[in-house]
Short mmCIF file of C-alpha atoms and ligand atoms in Angstrom, two decimals:
data_model
loop_
_atom_site.label_atom_id
_atom_site.label_comp_id
_atom_site.label_asym_id
_atom_site.label_seq_id
_atom_site.Cartn_x
_atom_site.Cartn_y
_atom_site.Cartn_z
CA UNK V 13 -0.13 -0.03 0.15
CA UNK V 14 1.05 3.33 -0.52
CA UNK V 15 0.94 6.24 1.92
CA UNK V 16 -1.61 9.20 0.68
CA UNK V 17 -2.30 12.91 1.62
CA UNK V 18 -5.32 15.09 1.81
CA UNK V 19 -5.50 16.79 -1.41
CA UNK V 20 -6.96 19.96 0.45
CA UNK V 21 -4.53 20.13 3.41
CA UNK V 22 -1.94 17.48 2.89
CA UNK V 23 -2.00 15.86 5.71
CA UNK V 24 -1.42 12.21 5.41
CA UNK V 25 -5.26 9.99 5.46
CA UNK V 26 -5.78 6.68 5.60
CA UNK V 27 -6.84 4.41 2.29
CA UNK V 28 -10.10 3.97 4.04
CA UNK V 29 -11.01 7.87 4.95
CA UNK V 30 -14.09 9.32 3.45
CA UNK V 31 -12.95 12.32 5.36
CA UNK V 32 -9.77 14.11 6.01
CA UNK V 33 -9.70 13.97 10.00
CA UNK V 34 -7.55 17.35 9.65
CA UNK V 35 -9.62 19.58 7.37
CA UNK V 36 -12.75 17.92 7.20
CA UNK V 37 -13.03 17.46 3.32
CA UNK V 38 -14.63 14.56 2.12
CA UNK V 39 -12.29 12.52 -0.11
CA UNK V 40 -12.81 10.76 -3.00
CA UNK V 41 -10.52 7.72 -4.29
CA UNK V 42 -9.69 7.09 -8.13
CA UNK V 43 -7.55 3.54 -8.99
CA UNK V 44 -5.93 5.99 -11.50
CA UNK V 45 -5.61 9.33 -10.07
CA UNK V 46 -5.99 9.15 -6.71
CA UNK V 47 -7.74 11.39 -4.07
CA UNK V 48 -9.35 14.41 -4.91
CA UNK V 49 -11.62 16.53 -2.97
CA UNK V 50 -15.66 15.02 -3.10
CA UNK V 51 -16.96 18.52 -3.68
CA UNK V 52 -14.19 19.38 -6.45
CA UNK V 53 -14.34 16.60 -8.78
CA UNK V 54 -15.85 13.33 -9.54
CA UNK V 55 -19.56 11.22 -8.32
CA UNK V 56 -18.99 8.89 -5.55
CA UNK V 57 -19.55 5.10 -5.32
CA UNK V 58 -23.26 4.80 -4.84
CA UNK V 59 -22.86 2.89 -2.11
CA UNK V 60 -20.84 5.70 -0.12
CA UNK V 61 -24.17 6.64 2.04
CA UNK V 62 -24.29 2.93 3.25
CA UNK V 63 -20.85 1.28 3.92
CA UNK V 64 -18.35 4.30 3.21
CA UNK V 65 -17.55 3.16 0.15
CA UNK V 66 -14.48 5.82 -0.91
CA UNK V 67 -13.84 5.57 -4.18
CA UNK V 68 -14.88 7.15 -7.21
CA UNK V 69 -17.56 6.05 -9.75
CA UNK V 70 -17.99 6.80 -13.52
CA UNK V 71 -21.33 8.76 -13.44
CA UNK V 72 -23.98 9.83 -10.77
CA UNK V 73 -25.76 6.68 -8.94
CA UNK V 74 -23.49 3.85 -10.31
CA UNK V 75 -21.28 1.34 -8.36
CA UNK V 76 -17.22 2.02 -8.50
CA UNK V 77 -14.60 -0.57 -9.99
CA UNK V 78 -14.48 -2.39 -6.62
CA UNK V 79 -18.50 -2.80 -5.18
CA UNK V 80 -19.54 -3.51 -8.89
CA UNK V 81 -17.55 -7.00 -8.21
CA UNK V 82 -20.14 -7.73 -5.44
CA UNK V 83 -22.93 -9.10 -6.94
CA UNK V 84 -24.41 -10.49 -3.94
CA UNK V 85 -24.42 -8.26 -0.54
CA UNK V 86 -25.66 -9.61 2.59
CA UNK V 87 -29.45 -10.12 3.91
CA UNK V 88 -29.45 -6.37 5.13
CA UNK V 89 -32.46 -6.84 7.05
CA UNK V 90 -30.17 -8.10 9.98
CA UNK V 91 -28.54 -4.75 10.80
CA UNK V 92 -25.38 -6.25 11.95
CA UNK V 93 -24.89 -7.64 8.07
CA UNK V 94 -24.19 -3.89 7.40
CA UNK V 95 -21.20 -3.83 9.25
CA UNK V 96 -20.20 -7.20 8.11
CA UNK V 97 -20.34 -5.68 4.61
CA UNK V 98 -18.30 -2.69 5.19
CA UNK V 99 -15.76 -4.83 6.89
CA UNK V 100 -15.85 -7.21 3.83
CA UNK V 101 -15.66 -4.39 1.08
CA UNK V 102 -12.65 -2.19 2.97
CA UNK V 103 -10.95 -5.11 3.31
CA UNK V 104 -11.60 -5.69 -0.58
CA UNK V 105 -10.80 -2.38 -2.41
CA UNK V 106 -7.27 -2.55 -1.94
CA UNK V 107 -6.87 -6.21 -3.34
CA UNK V 108 -8.77 -4.52 -6.56
CA UNK V 109 -6.49 -1.75 -6.28
CA UNK V 110 -3.48 -4.38 -6.41
CA UNK V 111 -4.99 -6.66 -9.41
CA UNK V 112 -5.33 -3.16 -11.18
CA UNK V 113 -1.90 -1.89 -10.33
CA UNK V 114 -0.71 -5.43 -11.55
CA UNK V 115 -2.67 -5.22 -14.77
CA UNK V 116 -4.53 -8.37 -14.08
CA UNK V 117 -7.55 -8.83 -15.80
CA UNK V 118 -11.15 -7.04 -13.99
CA UNK V 119 -13.75 -8.19 -16.32
CA UNK V 120 -14.47 -10.90 -18.47
CA UNK V 121 -14.34 -11.48 -22.18
CA UNK V 122 -18.22 -10.25 -22.37
CA UNK V 123 -16.82 -7.25 -20.62
CA UNK V 124 -18.73 -8.09 -17.07
CA UNK V 125 -16.69 -7.56 -13.57
CA UNK V 126 -14.84 -10.44 -13.36
CA UNK V 127 -14.04 -12.54 -10.12
CA UNK V 128 -17.46 -12.01 -9.04
CA UNK V 129 -18.29 -11.52 -4.76
CA UNK V 130 -21.05 -13.12 -3.24
CA UNK V 131 -21.33 -12.20 0.21
CA UNK V 132 -23.90 -14.58 2.20
CA UNK V 133 -24.69 -15.10 5.80
CA UNK V 134 -26.03 -18.65 7.38
CA UNK V 135 -29.81 -18.07 7.44
CA UNK V 136 -29.97 -20.02 11.02
CA UNK V 137 -32.15 -22.29 9.02
CA UNK V 138 -30.41 -25.80 9.76
CA UNK V 139 -31.77 -27.31 6.79
CA UNK V 140 -30.22 -24.67 4.17
CA UNK V 141 -26.93 -25.56 3.05
CA UNK V 142 -24.17 -23.89 4.66
CA UNK V 143 -22.52 -21.13 3.24
CA UNK V 144 -18.80 -22.23 2.35
CA UNK V 145 -16.52 -19.93 1.65
CA UNK V 146 -14.34 -20.73 -1.80
CA UNK V 147 -14.93 -20.15 -5.60
CA UNK V 148 -16.32 -21.81 -8.62
CA UNK V 149 -16.86 -20.52 -12.20
CA UNK V 150 -15.27 -16.69 -11.21
CA UNK V 151 -17.99 -16.36 -7.99
CA UNK V 152 -16.17 -16.29 -4.88
CA UNK V 153 -18.51 -16.72 -1.86
CA UNK V 154 -17.37 -15.70 1.03
CA UNK V 155 -19.16 -16.37 4.46
CA UNK V 156 -20.14 -12.85 5.84
CA UNK V 157 -19.49 -14.53 9.72
CA UNK V 158 -15.31 -14.15 8.66
CA UNK V 159 -15.98 -10.38 8.90
CA UNK V 160 -16.80 -11.16 13.00
CA UNK V 161 -13.24 -11.07 14.67
CA UNK V 162 -14.66 -13.22 17.64
CA UNK V 163 -16.04 -15.85 15.11
CA UNK V 164 -12.67 -15.70 12.88
CA UNK V 165 -10.54 -16.00 15.57
CA UNK V 166 -12.77 -19.14 17.01
CA UNK V 167 -12.57 -20.57 13.35
CA UNK V 168 -8.65 -20.02 13.36
CA UNK V 169 -8.04 -22.15 16.42
CA UNK V 170 -10.13 -24.49 15.49
CA UNK V 171 -8.55 -25.33 12.72
CA UNK V 172 -5.01 -24.92 13.94
CA UNK V 173 -4.10 -21.96 11.79
CA UNK V 174 -1.49 -19.40 12.11
CA UNK V 175 -3.05 -16.82 10.49
CA UNK V 176 -6.76 -16.34 9.34
CA UNK V 177 -8.05 -12.75 7.95
CA UNK V 178 -10.59 -11.21 5.48
CA UNK V 179 -7.89 -9.71 3.49
CA UNK V 180 -5.88 -13.51 3.35
CA UNK V 181 -9.40 -14.80 2.12
CA UNK V 182 -9.87 -12.65 -0.42
CA UNK V 183 -6.05 -13.00 -1.68
CA UNK V 184 -6.79 -17.15 -1.64
CA UNK V 185 -9.91 -16.89 -3.48
CA UNK V 186 -9.17 -14.37 -6.18
CA UNK V 187 -5.85 -16.92 -6.95
CA UNK V 188 -8.11 -19.69 -7.76
CA UNK V 189 -9.75 -17.34 -10.43
CA UNK V 190 -6.39 -16.41 -12.08
CA UNK V 191 -5.58 -20.09 -12.18
CA UNK V 192 -8.59 -20.65 -14.64
CA UNK V 193 -8.35 -17.20 -16.31
CA UNK V 194 -4.51 -17.50 -16.91
CA UNK V 195 -4.67 -20.93 -18.04
CA UNK V 196 -7.54 -20.28 -20.21
CA UNK V 197 -6.61 -21.55 -23.87
CA UNK V 198 -2.88 -21.70 -22.69
CA UNK V 199 -1.86 -25.36 -22.27
CA UNK V 200 1.81 -24.10 -22.22
CA UNK V 201 1.07 -22.12 -18.86
CA UNK V 202 -1.53 -24.96 -17.62
CA UNK V 203 2.10 -27.46 -18.22
CA UNK V 204 4.11 -24.83 -16.25
CA UNK V 205 2.26 -24.54 -13.60
CA UNK V 206 1.52 -28.65 -13.00
CA UNK V 207 5.33 -28.82 -13.35
CA UNK V 208 5.75 -27.41 -10.03
CA UNK V 209 2.41 -27.45 -7.81
CA UNK V 210 1.37 -31.01 -9.14
CA UNK V 211 -1.13 -32.32 -11.06
CA UNK V 212 -4.47 -30.42 -10.71
CA UNK V 213 -6.35 -33.13 -12.29
CA UNK V 214 -6.27 -35.15 -9.35
CA UNK V 215 -9.87 -35.59 -7.66
CA UNK V 216 -10.81 -32.23 -5.64
CA UNK V 217 -13.39 -33.49 -3.35
CA UNK V 218 -11.22 -36.79 -2.58
CA UNK V 219 -7.86 -34.36 -1.65
CA UNK V 220 -10.09 -32.19 0.39
CA UNK V 221 -11.19 -35.22 2.49
CA UNK V 222 -8.25 -36.89 2.88
CA UNK V 223 -6.45 -33.60 3.90
CA UNK V 224 -9.18 -33.24 6.57
CA UNK V 225 -8.82 -36.67 7.77
CA UNK V 226 -5.23 -37.32 7.72
CA UNK V 227 -3.76 -33.42 8.37
CA UNK V 228 -0.72 -32.47 6.23
CA UNK V 229 2.52 -34.97 5.75
CA UNK V 230 5.07 -34.53 8.02
CA UNK V 231 7.98 -32.13 7.07
CA UNK V 232 5.38 -30.04 4.89
CA UNK V 233 6.62 -26.66 5.93
CA UNK V 234 10.18 -27.85 3.79
CA UNK V 235 7.92 -27.47 0.61
CA UNK V 236 4.50 -25.63 1.51
CA UNK V 237 3.33 -22.76 2.58
CA UNK V 238 1.05 -23.85 4.92
CA UNK V 239 -0.54 -27.23 5.76
CA UNK V 240 -3.53 -26.22 3.51
CA UNK V 241 -1.45 -25.65 0.87
CA UNK V 242 -0.64 -29.66 0.87
CA UNK V 243 -4.24 -30.56 0.20
CA UNK V 244 -4.64 -30.23 -3.61
CA UNK V 245 -2.28 -28.40 -6.36
CA UNK V 246 -5.24 -25.57 -6.66
CA UNK V 247 -4.72 -24.75 -2.69
CA UNK V 248 -1.12 -24.97 -3.17
CA UNK V 249 -1.39 -22.21 -5.97
CA UNK V 250 -4.15 -20.78 -4.24
CA UNK V 251 -1.61 -20.21 -0.63
CA UNK V 252 1.09 -18.86 -2.70
CA UNK V 253 -0.24 -17.00 -4.40
CA UNK V 254 -1.52 -14.88 -1.13
CA UNK V 255 1.70 -14.93 0.00
CA UNK V 256 3.23 -13.53 -3.21
CA UNK V 257 0.26 -10.59 -2.32
CA UNK V 258 1.36 -10.39 0.99
CA UNK V 259 5.12 -9.94 0.24
CA UNK V 260 4.40 -7.37 -2.64
CA UNK V 261 2.30 -5.15 -0.47
CA UNK V 262 4.16 -5.71 2.22
CA UNK V 263 7.48 -4.66 0.60
CA UNK V 264 5.32 -1.81 -0.85
CA UNK V 265 4.01 -0.40 2.82
CA UNK V 266 7.47 -0.90 4.17
CA UNK V 267 9.13 1.26 1.66
CA UNK V 268 6.29 4.04 1.68
CA UNK V 269 7.48 4.31 5.26
CA UNK V 270 11.48 4.07 4.76
CA UNK V 271 11.70 0.82 6.38
CA UNK V 272 13.67 -0.44 3.08
CA UNK V 273 16.89 1.22 1.82
CA UNK V 274 16.26 2.64 -1.52
CA UNK V 275 19.13 0.91 -2.98
CA UNK V 276 17.99 -2.53 -2.18
CA UNK V 277 14.85 -2.54 -4.34
CA UNK V 278 13.10 -0.65 -6.54
CA UNK V 279 10.25 1.08 -5.12
CA UNK V 280 6.46 0.68 -5.93
CA UNK V 281 4.35 -2.34 -6.21
CA UNK V 282 4.77 -2.15 -10.56
CA UNK V 283 8.71 -2.32 -9.98
CA UNK V 284 8.80 -4.47 -7.28
CA UNK V 285 6.62 -7.34 -8.92
CA UNK V 286 9.58 -7.14 -11.78
CA UNK V 287 11.95 -8.18 -9.11
CA UNK V 288 12.89 -11.79 -8.96
CA UNK V 289 11.38 -13.27 -5.86
CA UNK V 290 14.64 -14.64 -4.05
CA UNK V 291 15.44 -11.10 -3.63
CA UNK V 292 12.18 -9.78 -2.56
CA UNK V 293 11.83 -12.98 -0.52
CA UNK V 294 15.36 -11.89 1.37
CA UNK V 295 14.42 -8.53 2.09
CA UNK V 296 10.77 -9.80 3.53
CA UNK V 297 12.44 -12.27 5.80
CA UNK V 298 14.49 -10.00 7.00
CA UNK V 299 11.51 -7.16 7.45
CA UNK V 300 9.78 -10.05 8.98
CA UNK V 301 12.12 -10.81 11.32
CA UNK V 302 12.33 -7.56 12.66
CA UNK V 303 8.43 -6.79 12.64
CA UNK V 304 7.86 -10.62 14.63
CA UNK V 305 10.19 -9.28 17.63
CA UNK V 306 8.26 -5.89 17.55
CA UNK V 307 5.09 -7.88 17.64
CA UNK V 308 6.35 -9.87 20.35
CA UNK V 309 7.95 -7.17 22.47
CA UNK V 310 3.69 -6.01 22.23
CA UNK V 311 2.56 -9.05 23.36
CA UNK V 312 0.87 -9.13 20.27
CA UNK V 313 0.77 -12.80 17.84
CA UNK V 314 3.46 -13.46 15.90
CA UNK V 315 3.23 -10.98 12.64
CA UNK V 316 4.55 -13.08 9.87
CA UNK V 317 4.31 -16.87 11.46
CA UNK V 318 5.51 -18.43 8.06
CA UNK V 319 8.91 -20.27 6.42
CA UNK V 320 9.45 -19.14 3.65
CA UNK V 321 11.53 -22.75 2.44
CA UNK V 322 13.49 -22.68 -1.03
CA UNK V 323 11.27 -24.73 -3.03
CA UNK V 324 8.35 -22.41 -1.51
CA UNK V 325 10.11 -19.40 -2.87
CA UNK V 326 10.35 -21.42 -6.33
CA UNK V 327 6.79 -21.74 -6.28
CA UNK V 328 6.21 -18.04 -5.55
CA UNK V 329 8.61 -16.87 -8.54
CA UNK V 330 6.06 -19.18 -10.59
CA UNK V 331 3.21 -17.19 -9.85
CA UNK V 332 5.27 -13.62 -9.99
CA UNK V 333 6.60 -14.33 -13.74
CA UNK V 334 2.51 -15.72 -14.61
CA UNK V 335 1.87 -11.82 -13.34
CA UNK V 336 3.87 -10.19 -15.44
CA UNK V 337 3.66 -12.18 -18.38
CA UNK V 338 -0.13 -11.65 -18.15
CA UNK V 339 0.45 -8.48 -17.76
CA UNK V 340 2.71 -7.66 -20.65
CA UNK V 341 1.28 -6.14 -23.82
CA UNK V 342 2.44 -9.13 -26.39
CA UNK V 343 -0.15 -11.32 -24.07
CA UNK V 344 -3.02 -11.61 -27.01
CA UNK V 345 -4.56 -14.38 -25.07
CA UNK V 346 -5.43 -12.31 -22.32
CA UNK V 347 -9.46 -11.33 -21.76
CA UNK V 348 -9.17 -6.99 -21.54
CA UNK V 349 -7.12 -5.56 -18.38
CA UNK V 350 -9.28 -3.27 -15.94
CA UNK V 351 -7.27 -0.54 -17.41
CA UNK V 352 -8.59 -1.07 -21.10
CA UNK V 353 -12.01 -0.71 -19.45
CA UNK V 354 -14.00 2.61 -20.09
CA UNK V 355 -12.49 5.17 -16.96
ZN1 ZN I 4 -7.39 17.76 4.70
ZN1 ZN I 5 -17.94 1.60 -4.19
ZN1 ZN I 6 -9.24 -22.62 -2.02
#
């Protein structure tokens, strides 16, 4: 994440702010132009009054680039669902911005927003099917209970996971979508991914069942970023993709605060993604050792409770180069990217 300043008074503002806390200006964010003063330019996203979306829309009365990816919102007759929806969208906007800046497609061949997000809650009806967070055919379903800190922490402990956040969920689920999109009609890419993550034609349902019954094989951390990554090649890809995003975003944020020497890495997401993963991982490990210690000094949980073993970095490199390749202009097979869409 970059740092942003108020267009009116130059005070630092947070990415999620709708109002500058120093001068009171109403803030409007455009993914290409940054922040402006709502009074001076543009149209607010139609979701602004309800969920404090601070992004701009192409015209009055329509959704912004991020909100239009959400095709199902939670049942708003449940009052607490408005806050859950807001929390999810607040975590989703940085993701959409990152995908946009990386030049990954944000629309399908028909020009419709993709991936689509369906934010659903359990109805309390015991006979109704459970809402499972996951991806299928360009649609990401997110159980809105994940927006409740206490509930998410309960699930994290129950599943024995070291890390569970909305940001992590979103980065993981979009990976499944981009596996599909970036390998569509590209057998060469599919072969490359299969060579490094394994054969995804392995029965997915059976693989997941076996994972939940038996757990990860001993020594998994020498080859996988998480225990869940061992479940199936698709999950390995999604878990590893999420960690490529964690590294890129974490490093850009650290750069913005002067925590990384300018000579060590070129500045900004667009440049970082073009660096070999081994260099990025080296800088990240150095940074996270320090941040882990700072967190411990505060009595917090470990900031980055993961090991980047060399085979994991090699998998991250495959994903990083796939992203760069998808972004290159000569990639004729890719659907139109978001930047090719009308403003
Ligand atoms: Zn201001
Ligand atoms: Zn919006
Ligand atoms: Zn998954």
